[in-house]
Amino acid sequence: MNKLKNMASKLQSCYDGGECGGEKRGSVVEMLTDEVLSFPSVSESGDAFGTCFDSFGDCKVLLIGNGTHGTSEFYKARAEITKYMIEHHGFNIVAVEADWPEAEAVDRYVRRRPGPGKQASVEPTGVAKEAGRERAFMSFPTWMWRNMEIHDFIEWLRSYNQGRDFHDDDSIGFYGLDLYSLGESMRAVIAYLDTVDKDMADKARDQYGELMVWAEHPQEYGLETLISASKGYEAEVVNMLKDLLSKRLEYSATHWNGVEFHGGEQNARLVKDAEKYYKVMYYGRPESWNLRDKHMFETLLRTLKHRGKSAKAIVWAHNSHVADARASSKSWVRKELSIGQLCKETFGPQGALTIGCGTYQGTVAATDRWDRDLRIMKIRPALSGSYEELMHATGIKNFVIDLREGKCSKELREELKYQRLQRFIGVVYRPDAERKSHYWFCILPEQFDGLVWLDETRHVDALEVHQPPASNVS
């Protein structure tokens, strides 16, 4: 707490043009103005936008963040960078902050995968029904992945994959990294086993039986284990995973060349981690947050291994997951890590690169409470003393900047390393508690290798406003 108070005190020297890290704030703005690359808008720039990050294409994993879960321009920017990386640098994995079974249904659609599982698209309900397709991402919050921006990207992926065998290295897969689908993943494991081994499917029904009672309200399961001091059903889900893994060679050799086994395995691993997640969430935020990001990271590693030695992945997640947590008070104070940090530690500073997206003001698709319907909310102008306020001061509406050593001047990097506030808006936006709910102290050049700045933004074009009952927590 004292460390945060000291940070806040030091930041006073940055306000209203004061000194910041030894230089006048105006000097930092001038340096930024000289070094950024401006563009009219993502839509107007089109294919050319991706070329801004051409030098990022040699990495193994490229993580692209967003400062909210409901900003149209962020989704479009990620899509354009991703398309460019696929077409020019051989990336073949798009891994997103969504649950595995939902994303796998989309993967079946974009790669035209045969096999027993459902295919699902991201499109309006009427269009999907008329075409006889399932609807993807129908769990709260639907607007995060059910929006026209995602629809356009998914249709591009499907078109790009036309004529490519889903086994080939150049087929682009779409994968989910998150762990909120406890019930759906248990059902997916059973459904997969029904196609390959009826006896093992019956065993899965037995092992998952008691936990399945809590499938629609897993947070209540976590609370019950806490109150009753019960260990829950950890042993059952771990045993089921072990049983499945013991059949890897047998199942992979005889059915769909291991692609369906890979999906079954990830769902079984998700069940194991989700069972633990809903128990530890009541112990405190760091434990549950870290378990979740470790799960996303480990799922990414397994997916890279599954796609072969030449596999390269692009990750779409919130800035709070993509940024290297070691460069923020989320780590300094709360001991939280991130998938971005874990990728940097594993693949090295050049093997894993990160790009953040930020905005100063506009509108956002969000909600004021976890289980509420979608609202279009006005984003307040960023707080004084924040990176957002600094970027806004350049007067440049849209720009990108490469923050890496040798790409960004030493003088500007040093000034940007001064700790400043940074805003993070998730599914829930609380403008009435802006500072407390949405800001952390950060060191921008150590969080991200690049930044996409969009000064004023608008909300995503969501396909639904009304939300299904929430079965998980943020």
Coordinates of C-alpha atoms in Angstrom, one line a residue:
M1 CA 0.0 0.0 0.0
N2 CA 2.8 2.4 0.8
K3 CA 4.4 1.7 -2.6
L4 CA 1.2 2.7 -4.3
K5 CA 0.9 5.9 -2.2
N6 CA 4.5 6.8 -3.2
M7 CA 3.6 6.2 -6.9
A8 CA 0.6 8.4 -6.6
S9 CA 2.7 11.1 -4.9
K10 CA 5.3 11.0 -7.7
L11 CA 2.7 11.2 -10.3
Q12 CA 1.6 14.7 -9.1
S13 CA 4.8 16.0 -10.8
C14 CA 3.4 14.8 -14.1
Y15 CA 0.1 16.6 -13.9
D16 CA -0.5 19.9 -15.8
G17 CA 2.7 19.8 -17.7
G18 CA 4.9 19.2 -14.7
E19 CA 8.2 17.2 -14.7
C20 CA 7.9 13.4 -15.2
G21 CA 11.0 11.2 -14.8
G22 CA 13.3 14.2 -15.1
E23 CA 11.8 15.6 -18.3
K24 CA 9.0 18.0 -19.0
R25 CA 5.8 16.2 -19.9
G26 CA 5.7 18.4 -23.0
S27 CA 9.0 16.9 -24.1
V28 CA 7.6 13.4 -23.9
V29 CA 4.6 14.4 -26.0
E30 CA 6.9 15.9 -28.6
M31 CA 9.1 12.8 -28.7
L32 CA 5.9 10.7 -29.1
T33 CA 4.7 12.9 -31.9
D34 CA 8.0 12.5 -33.7
E35 CA 8.2 8.7 -33.4
V36 CA 4.6 7.3 -33.9
L37 CA 3.2 6.2 -37.2
S38 CA -0.2 7.7 -37.7
F39 CA -3.0 6.2 -39.9
P40 CA -6.5 7.4 -40.8
S41 CA -8.5 4.5 -39.3
V42 CA -8.2 0.7 -39.3
S43 CA -11.0 0.3 -41.8
E44 CA -9.6 3.0 -44.1
S45 CA -6.1 1.5 -43.9
G46 CA -7.4 -2.0 -44.8
D47 CA -4.7 -4.5 -45.7
A48 CA -1.9 -1.9 -45.3
F49 CA -2.5 -1.7 -41.5
G50 CA -0.9 -5.1 -40.9
T51 CA 2.3 -4.0 -42.5
C52 CA 2.9 -1.7 -39.6
F53 CA 3.9 -4.8 -37.6
D54 CA 5.7 -6.7 -40.3
S55 CA 8.9 -6.9 -38.1
F56 CA 6.9 -8.7 -35.5
G57 CA 6.3 -11.7 -37.8
D58 CA 9.4 -13.7 -36.9
C59 CA 8.2 -14.6 -33.4
K60 CA 6.7 -17.9 -32.3
V61 CA 3.8 -16.4 -30.4
L62 CA 2.3 -13.0 -31.0
L63 CA -0.1 -11.8 -28.4
I64 CA -2.5 -9.0 -29.3
G65 CA -4.5 -7.3 -26.5
N66 CA -7.4 -5.0 -26.2
G67 CA -8.1 -2.4 -23.6
T68 CA -11.8 -3.4 -23.3
H69 CA -14.0 -6.3 -24.2
G70 CA -16.3 -4.3 -26.3
T71 CA -14.5 -1.8 -28.6
S72 CA -15.0 -2.2 -32.4
E73 CA -11.7 -0.7 -33.5
F74 CA -9.7 -3.1 -31.2
Y75 CA -11.4 -6.1 -32.8
K76 CA -10.8 -4.8 -36.3
A77 CA -7.1 -4.0 -35.5
R78 CA -6.5 -7.5 -34.1
A79 CA -8.1 -9.0 -37.2
E80 CA -6.1 -7.0 -39.7
I81 CA -2.8 -7.7 -37.9
T82 CA -3.7 -11.4 -37.7
K83 CA -4.7 -11.7 -41.4
Y84 CA -1.4 -10.1 -42.4
M85 CA 0.6 -12.5 -40.1
I86 CA -1.2 -15.5 -41.6
E87 CA -0.7 -14.4 -45.1
H88 CA 2.9 -13.2 -44.9
H89 CA 4.5 -14.9 -41.8
G90 CA 3.1 -18.4 -41.6
F91 CA 1.0 -18.2 -38.4
N92 CA -1.5 -21.0 -38.3
I93 CA -3.1 -20.8 -34.8
V94 CA -5.5 -18.2 -33.6
A95 CA -6.1 -18.8 -29.9
V96 CA -8.6 -16.6 -28.1
E97 CA -9.8 -15.7 -24.6
A98 CA -12.8 -18.0 -25.0
D99 CA -13.8 -21.5 -23.8
W100 CA -12.4 -24.5 -25.6
P101 CA -15.6 -26.3 -26.7
E102 CA -17.2 -23.1 -28.1
A103 CA -14.1 -22.2 -30.1
E104 CA -13.7 -25.8 -31.3
A105 CA -17.1 -25.7 -32.8
V106 CA -16.0 -22.6 -34.7
D107 CA -12.8 -24.3 -35.7
R108 CA -14.8 -27.2 -37.3
Y109 CA -16.6 -24.5 -39.3
V110 CA -13.6 -22.5 -40.5
R111 CA -11.6 -25.6 -41.3
R112 CA -14.6 -27.7 -42.5
R113 CA -13.5 -30.5 -40.2
P114 CA -15.2 -33.9 -40.5
G115 CA -16.0 -35.9 -37.3
P116 CA -18.7 -36.1 -34.8
G117 CA -18.7 -32.7 -33.2
K118 CA -20.9 -29.7 -34.1
Q119 CA -19.9 -26.9 -36.4
A120 CA -20.9 -23.4 -35.3
S121 CA -20.7 -19.9 -36.9
V122 CA -20.8 -16.4 -35.6
E123 CA -23.8 -14.9 -37.3
P124 CA -27.4 -13.6 -36.5
T125 CA -29.7 -16.3 -35.2
G126 CA -32.0 -16.2 -38.2
V127 CA -29.1 -16.6 -40.7
A128 CA -27.7 -19.5 -38.7
K129 CA -31.1 -21.3 -38.5
E130 CA -31.7 -20.8 -42.2
A131 CA -28.3 -22.3 -43.0
G132 CA -28.8 -25.2 -40.6
R133 CA -25.8 -24.1 -38.5
E134 CA -25.3 -24.0 -34.7
R135 CA -24.7 -20.6 -33.1
A136 CA -21.3 -20.1 -31.4
F137 CA -20.6 -18.3 -28.1
M138 CA -24.1 -18.3 -26.7
S139 CA -22.9 -18.0 -23.1
F140 CA -22.6 -14.7 -21.2
P141 CA -21.2 -12.3 -22.2
T142 CA -22.3 -13.0 -25.8
W143 CA -21.1 -9.6 -27.2
M144 CA -17.5 -10.5 -26.4
W145 CA -17.4 -12.9 -29.4
R146 CA -20.8 -12.6 -31.0
N147 CA -20.4 -9.4 -32.8
M148 CA -20.1 -8.4 -36.5
E149 CA -16.4 -7.7 -36.1
I150 CA -15.8 -11.4 -35.2
H151 CA -18.3 -12.5 -37.8
D152 CA -16.3 -10.9 -40.5
F153 CA -13.0 -12.4 -39.3
I154 CA -14.5 -15.9 -38.9
E155 CA -15.9 -15.7 -42.5
W156 CA -12.4 -14.6 -43.7
L157 CA -10.8 -17.5 -42.0
R158 CA -13.3 -19.9 -43.5
S159 CA -12.6 -18.4 -46.9
Y160 CA -8.9 -18.5 -46.4
N161 CA -9.0 -22.2 -45.5
Q162 CA -11.0 -23.1 -48.6
G163 CA -9.2 -25.9 -50.4
R164 CA -6.8 -26.6 -47.5
D165 CA -6.9 -30.0 -45.8
F166 CA -7.6 -29.5 -42.1
H167 CA -4.5 -31.6 -41.3
D168 CA -2.2 -29.4 -43.3
D169 CA 0.2 -27.0 -41.6
D170 CA -1.2 -24.1 -43.6
S171 CA -4.8 -24.6 -42.4
I172 CA -5.6 -21.9 -39.9
G173 CA -7.1 -23.3 -36.6
F174 CA -9.3 -21.4 -34.2
Y175 CA -8.9 -22.4 -30.5
G176 CA -10.2 -21.4 -27.1
L177 CA -7.9 -20.9 -24.1
D178 CA -10.3 -20.1 -21.2
L179 CA -11.7 -22.4 -18.6
Y180 CA -15.3 -21.3 -17.8
S181 CA -17.1 -24.1 -19.6
L182 CA -17.1 -26.7 -16.8
G183 CA -20.4 -28.3 -17.8
E184 CA -20.1 -28.0 -21.5
S185 CA -16.6 -29.6 -21.4
M186 CA -17.8 -32.5 -19.3
R187 CA -20.5 -33.1 -21.9
A188 CA -18.0 -32.8 -24.7
V189 CA -15.7 -35.4 -23.2
I190 CA -18.6 -37.8 -22.9
A191 CA -19.8 -37.1 -26.4
Y192 CA -16.3 -37.7 -27.8
L193 CA -15.9 -41.0 -25.9
D194 CA -19.3 -42.2 -27.1
T195 CA -17.8 -42.2 -30.6
V196 CA -14.7 -44.1 -29.8
D197 CA -15.2 -46.2 -26.7
K198 CA -18.7 -46.7 -25.2
D199 CA -17.3 -48.3 -22.0
M200 CA -15.0 -45.3 -21.4
A201 CA -17.9 -43.0 -22.0
D202 CA -19.9 -44.7 -19.3
K203 CA -17.0 -44.4 -17.0
A204 CA -16.9 -40.7 -17.7
R205 CA -20.6 -40.4 -16.9
D206 CA -19.9 -42.0 -13.5
Q207 CA -16.8 -39.9 -12.8
Y208 CA -18.4 -36.6 -13.7
G209 CA -21.9 -37.5 -12.4
E210 CA -21.8 -35.7 -9.0
L211 CA -20.0 -32.7 -10.4
M212 CA -22.4 -32.4 -13.3
V213 CA -25.1 -31.4 -10.8
W214 CA -23.3 -28.1 -10.3
A215 CA -22.5 -27.6 -14.0
E216 CA -24.8 -24.6 -14.6
H217 CA -23.8 -22.9 -11.3
P218 CA -20.2 -23.8 -10.7
Q219 CA -19.5 -20.9 -8.4
E220 CA -22.0 -22.4 -6.0
Y221 CA -20.0 -25.6 -6.1
G222 CA -16.9 -23.7 -5.1
L223 CA -18.8 -22.0 -2.2
E224 CA -20.2 -25.4 -1.0
T225 CA -16.8 -27.0 -0.9
L226 CA -15.5 -24.0 1.1
I227 CA -18.3 -24.1 3.6
S228 CA -18.3 -27.8 4.1
A229 CA -14.5 -28.1 4.0
S230 CA -15.0 -30.8 1.3
K231 CA -12.3 -31.6 -1.3
G232 CA -15.1 -31.8 -3.8
Y233 CA -14.6 -34.0 -6.9
E234 CA -11.0 -33.4 -7.7
A235 CA -10.0 -37.0 -7.5
E236 CA -12.8 -38.0 -10.0
V237 CA -11.9 -35.5 -12.6
V238 CA -8.1 -36.2 -12.3
N239 CA -8.7 -39.9 -12.6
M240 CA -10.9 -39.4 -15.7
L241 CA -8.1 -37.3 -17.3
K242 CA -5.6 -40.0 -16.5
D243 CA -7.8 -42.7 -18.0
L244 CA -8.3 -40.7 -21.2
L245 CA -4.5 -40.0 -21.6
S246 CA -3.8 -43.7 -21.2
K247 CA -5.7 -44.3 -24.4
R248 CA -4.0 -41.5 -26.4
L249 CA -2.2 -43.9 -28.9
E250 CA -5.2 -46.2 -29.3
Y251 CA -7.8 -43.5 -29.9
S252 CA -5.5 -41.2 -32.0
A253 CA -4.5 -44.1 -34.3
T254 CA -8.0 -45.2 -35.2
H255 CA -10.1 -42.0 -35.3
W256 CA -9.5 -38.8 -37.2
N257 CA -5.7 -38.9 -36.9
G258 CA -5.7 -37.5 -33.3
V259 CA -7.5 -34.3 -34.0
E260 CA -10.6 -35.3 -32.1
F261 CA -8.5 -36.8 -29.3
H262 CA -6.8 -33.5 -29.0
G263 CA -10.2 -31.8 -28.4
G264 CA -11.3 -34.4 -26.0
E265 CA -8.0 -34.1 -24.0
Q266 CA -8.3 -30.3 -23.8
N267 CA -11.9 -30.6 -22.5
A268 CA -10.8 -33.1 -19.9
R269 CA -7.9 -30.9 -18.8
L270 CA -10.3 -27.9 -18.7
V271 CA -12.7 -29.8 -16.4
K272 CA -9.8 -30.6 -14.1
D273 CA -8.6 -26.9 -13.9
A274 CA -12.1 -25.5 -13.8
E275 CA -13.0 -27.7 -10.8
K276 CA -10.1 -26.3 -9.0
Y277 CA -10.7 -22.7 -10.2
Y278 CA -14.2 -22.5 -8.8
K279 CA -12.9 -23.7 -5.4
V280 CA -9.9 -21.3 -5.2
M281 CA -11.8 -18.3 -6.4
Y282 CA -13.1 -17.8 -2.8
Y283 CA -9.6 -17.8 -1.4
G284 CA -8.7 -14.5 -3.2
R285 CA -8.2 -13.0 -6.6
P286 CA -4.5 -13.8 -7.2
E287 CA -5.0 -17.6 -6.7
S288 CA -7.9 -17.8 -9.2
W289 CA -6.4 -15.3 -11.6
N290 CA -3.1 -17.1 -11.8
L291 CA -4.7 -20.5 -12.1
R292 CA -6.7 -19.2 -15.1
D293 CA -3.8 -17.6 -16.9
K294 CA -1.7 -20.7 -16.3
H295 CA -4.5 -22.8 -17.8
M296 CA -4.6 -20.5 -20.9
F297 CA -0.8 -20.7 -21.3
E298 CA -0.7 -24.5 -20.9
T299 CA -3.5 -24.9 -23.4
L300 CA -1.6 -22.7 -25.8
L301 CA 1.5 -24.9 -25.4
R302 CA -0.4 -28.1 -26.0
T303 CA -2.0 -26.6 -29.1
L304 CA 1.4 -25.5 -30.5
K305 CA 2.7 -29.0 -29.9
H306 CA -0.4 -30.6 -31.6
R307 CA 0.1 -28.4 -34.7
G308 CA 3.7 -29.4 -35.1
K309 CA 7.2 -27.9 -35.0
S310 CA 6.4 -25.2 -37.5
A311 CA 3.3 -24.0 -35.6
K312 CA 3.1 -20.2 -34.8
A313 CA 0.3 -18.8 -32.7
I314 CA -1.5 -15.5 -32.4
V315 CA -3.3 -14.9 -29.1
W316 CA -6.3 -12.6 -28.7
A317 CA -7.0 -11.6 -25.1
H318 CA -7.5 -8.6 -22.9
N319 CA -4.5 -6.3 -22.3
S320 CA -4.5 -7.5 -18.7
H321 CA -3.7 -11.0 -19.9
V322 CA -1.5 -10.2 -22.9
A323 CA 0.8 -7.6 -21.1
D324 CA 3.8 -8.8 -19.2
A325 CA 2.3 -8.6 -15.6
R326 CA 5.8 -8.0 -14.2
A327 CA 5.6 -4.5 -15.5
S328 CA 2.5 -3.5 -13.5
S329 CA 1.2 -3.2 -9.9
K330 CA -1.0 -6.3 -10.6
S331 CA 2.3 -8.1 -10.0
W332 CA 4.1 -5.8 -7.6
V333 CA 1.2 -5.6 -5.2
R334 CA -1.1 -8.6 -5.9
K335 CA 1.4 -11.1 -7.2
E336 CA -0.6 -11.8 -10.3
L337 CA 1.0 -13.2 -13.5
S338 CA -0.2 -13.2 -17.1
I339 CA -0.1 -15.4 -20.2
G340 CA 2.0 -12.7 -21.7
Q341 CA 4.6 -13.0 -18.9
L342 CA 4.6 -16.8 -19.2
C343 CA 5.1 -16.7 -22.9
K344 CA 8.0 -14.2 -22.5
E345 CA 9.6 -16.5 -19.9
T346 CA 9.2 -19.6 -22.1
F347 CA 9.9 -18.3 -25.6
G348 CA 12.2 -15.4 -24.8
P349 CA 11.8 -11.7 -25.3
Q350 CA 11.9 -12.1 -29.1
G351 CA 10.1 -15.4 -29.4
A352 CA 7.0 -14.0 -27.8
L353 CA 5.9 -10.4 -28.7
T354 CA 3.0 -8.4 -27.4
I355 CA 0.8 -5.6 -28.9
G356 CA -1.6 -3.6 -26.8
C357 CA -4.6 -1.5 -27.9
G358 CA -5.7 1.6 -26.0
T359 CA -8.2 4.4 -26.2
Y360 CA -8.9 7.8 -24.5
Q361 CA -12.7 8.0 -24.8
G362 CA -15.7 6.9 -26.8
T363 CA -18.4 4.2 -26.3
V364 CA -18.0 0.6 -25.2
A365 CA -20.2 -2.6 -25.1
A366 CA -20.2 -3.6 -21.4
T367 CA -22.4 -4.1 -18.4
D368 CA -22.5 -2.6 -15.0
R369 CA -22.7 -6.0 -13.3
W370 CA -21.7 -9.5 -14.2
D371 CA -25.1 -11.0 -14.8
R372 CA -26.8 -8.0 -16.5
D373 CA -27.7 -7.3 -20.1
L374 CA -25.4 -5.5 -22.6
R375 CA -25.3 -1.8 -22.4
I376 CA -23.7 0.8 -24.6
M377 CA -21.7 2.9 -22.2
K378 CA -19.8 6.1 -22.5
I379 CA -16.1 5.8 -21.8
R380 CA -14.9 8.7 -19.6
P381 CA -11.9 10.6 -20.7
A382 CA -8.8 9.0 -19.2
L383 CA -7.5 10.2 -15.9
S384 CA -4.7 12.7 -15.7
G385 CA -1.3 11.1 -15.1
S386 CA -2.2 8.1 -17.2
Y387 CA -0.6 6.7 -20.4
E388 CA -3.9 7.3 -22.1
E389 CA -3.8 11.0 -21.1
L390 CA -0.3 11.2 -22.5
M391 CA -1.2 9.6 -25.8
H392 CA -4.2 11.8 -26.1
A393 CA -2.0 14.9 -25.6
T394 CA -0.2 14.2 -28.9
G395 CA -3.3 15.3 -30.8
I396 CA -2.9 12.4 -33.2
K397 CA -6.2 10.4 -33.5
N398 CA -4.8 7.0 -34.5
F399 CA -1.2 5.7 -34.4
V400 CA 1.0 2.8 -33.8
I401 CA 4.4 2.7 -32.1
D402 CA 7.1 0.1 -31.8
L403 CA 8.3 0.1 -28.2
R404 CA 11.2 -2.3 -28.6
E405 CA 14.8 -1.4 -28.0
G406 CA 16.4 -0.3 -31.2
K407 CA 13.0 0.5 -32.7
C408 CA 12.0 3.2 -30.2
S409 CA 14.5 5.9 -29.3
K410 CA 16.3 5.3 -26.0
E411 CA 15.2 8.7 -24.7
L412 CA 11.5 8.0 -25.4
R413 CA 11.7 4.5 -23.9
E414 CA 13.3 5.9 -20.8
E415 CA 10.5 8.5 -20.4
L416 CA 7.8 5.9 -21.0
K417 CA 9.3 3.7 -18.4
Y418 CA 8.2 6.1 -15.7
Q419 CA 5.3 4.5 -13.8
R420 CA 1.9 5.8 -14.9
L421 CA -1.7 4.8 -14.6
Q422 CA -3.2 2.6 -17.3
R423 CA -6.9 1.8 -17.8
F424 CA -8.3 -1.7 -18.1
I425 CA -12.1 -2.1 -18.9
G426 CA -13.4 -5.7 -19.0
V427 CA -16.9 -7.1 -19.3
V428 CA -18.0 -4.9 -16.4
Y429 CA -17.4 -1.1 -16.6
R430 CA -17.9 1.0 -13.5
P431 CA -17.4 4.7 -14.5
D432 CA -18.7 5.7 -11.0
A433 CA -15.6 3.9 -9.6
E434 CA -13.2 4.5 -12.5
R435 CA -10.0 4.9 -10.6
K436 CA -10.5 2.0 -8.1
S437 CA -12.0 -0.4 -10.6
H438 CA -10.1 0.2 -13.8
Y439 CA -6.6 1.6 -13.3
W440 CA -3.3 0.1 -12.4
F441 CA 0.2 1.5 -12.3
C442 CA 2.3 0.2 -15.2
I443 CA 5.5 0.6 -17.2
L444 CA 4.4 0.6 -20.8
P445 CA 7.6 -0.4 -22.7
E446 CA 8.0 -3.4 -20.4
Q447 CA 4.4 -4.5 -20.8
F448 CA 4.1 -4.4 -24.6
D449 CA 6.4 -4.5 -27.6
G450 CA 4.0 -2.4 -29.6
L451 CA 0.9 -0.2 -29.1
V452 CA -2.1 0.6 -31.3
W453 CA -3.6 3.9 -30.2
L454 CA -7.1 4.8 -31.2
D455 CA -8.0 8.1 -29.4
E456 CA -11.8 7.9 -29.8
T457 CA -13.5 4.5 -30.3
R458 CA -17.0 3.0 -30.5
H459 CA -18.7 -0.1 -29.3
V460 CA -18.8 -3.4 -31.1
D461 CA -21.8 -4.3 -33.2
A462 CA -23.2 -7.0 -30.9
L463 CA -25.6 -9.6 -32.3
E464 CA -27.6 -9.8 -29.0
V465 CA -28.4 -7.4 -26.2
H466 CA -30.2 -9.7 -23.8
Q467 CA -28.0 -12.1 -22.1
P468 CA -28.4 -15.7 -21.0
P469 CA -28.1 -16.4 -17.2
A470 CA -24.4 -16.2 -16.2
S471 CA -22.9 -19.5 -14.9
N472 CA -19.5 -18.1 -14.1
V473 CA -17.8 -15.1 -12.5
S474 CA -15.3 -12.6 -13.8

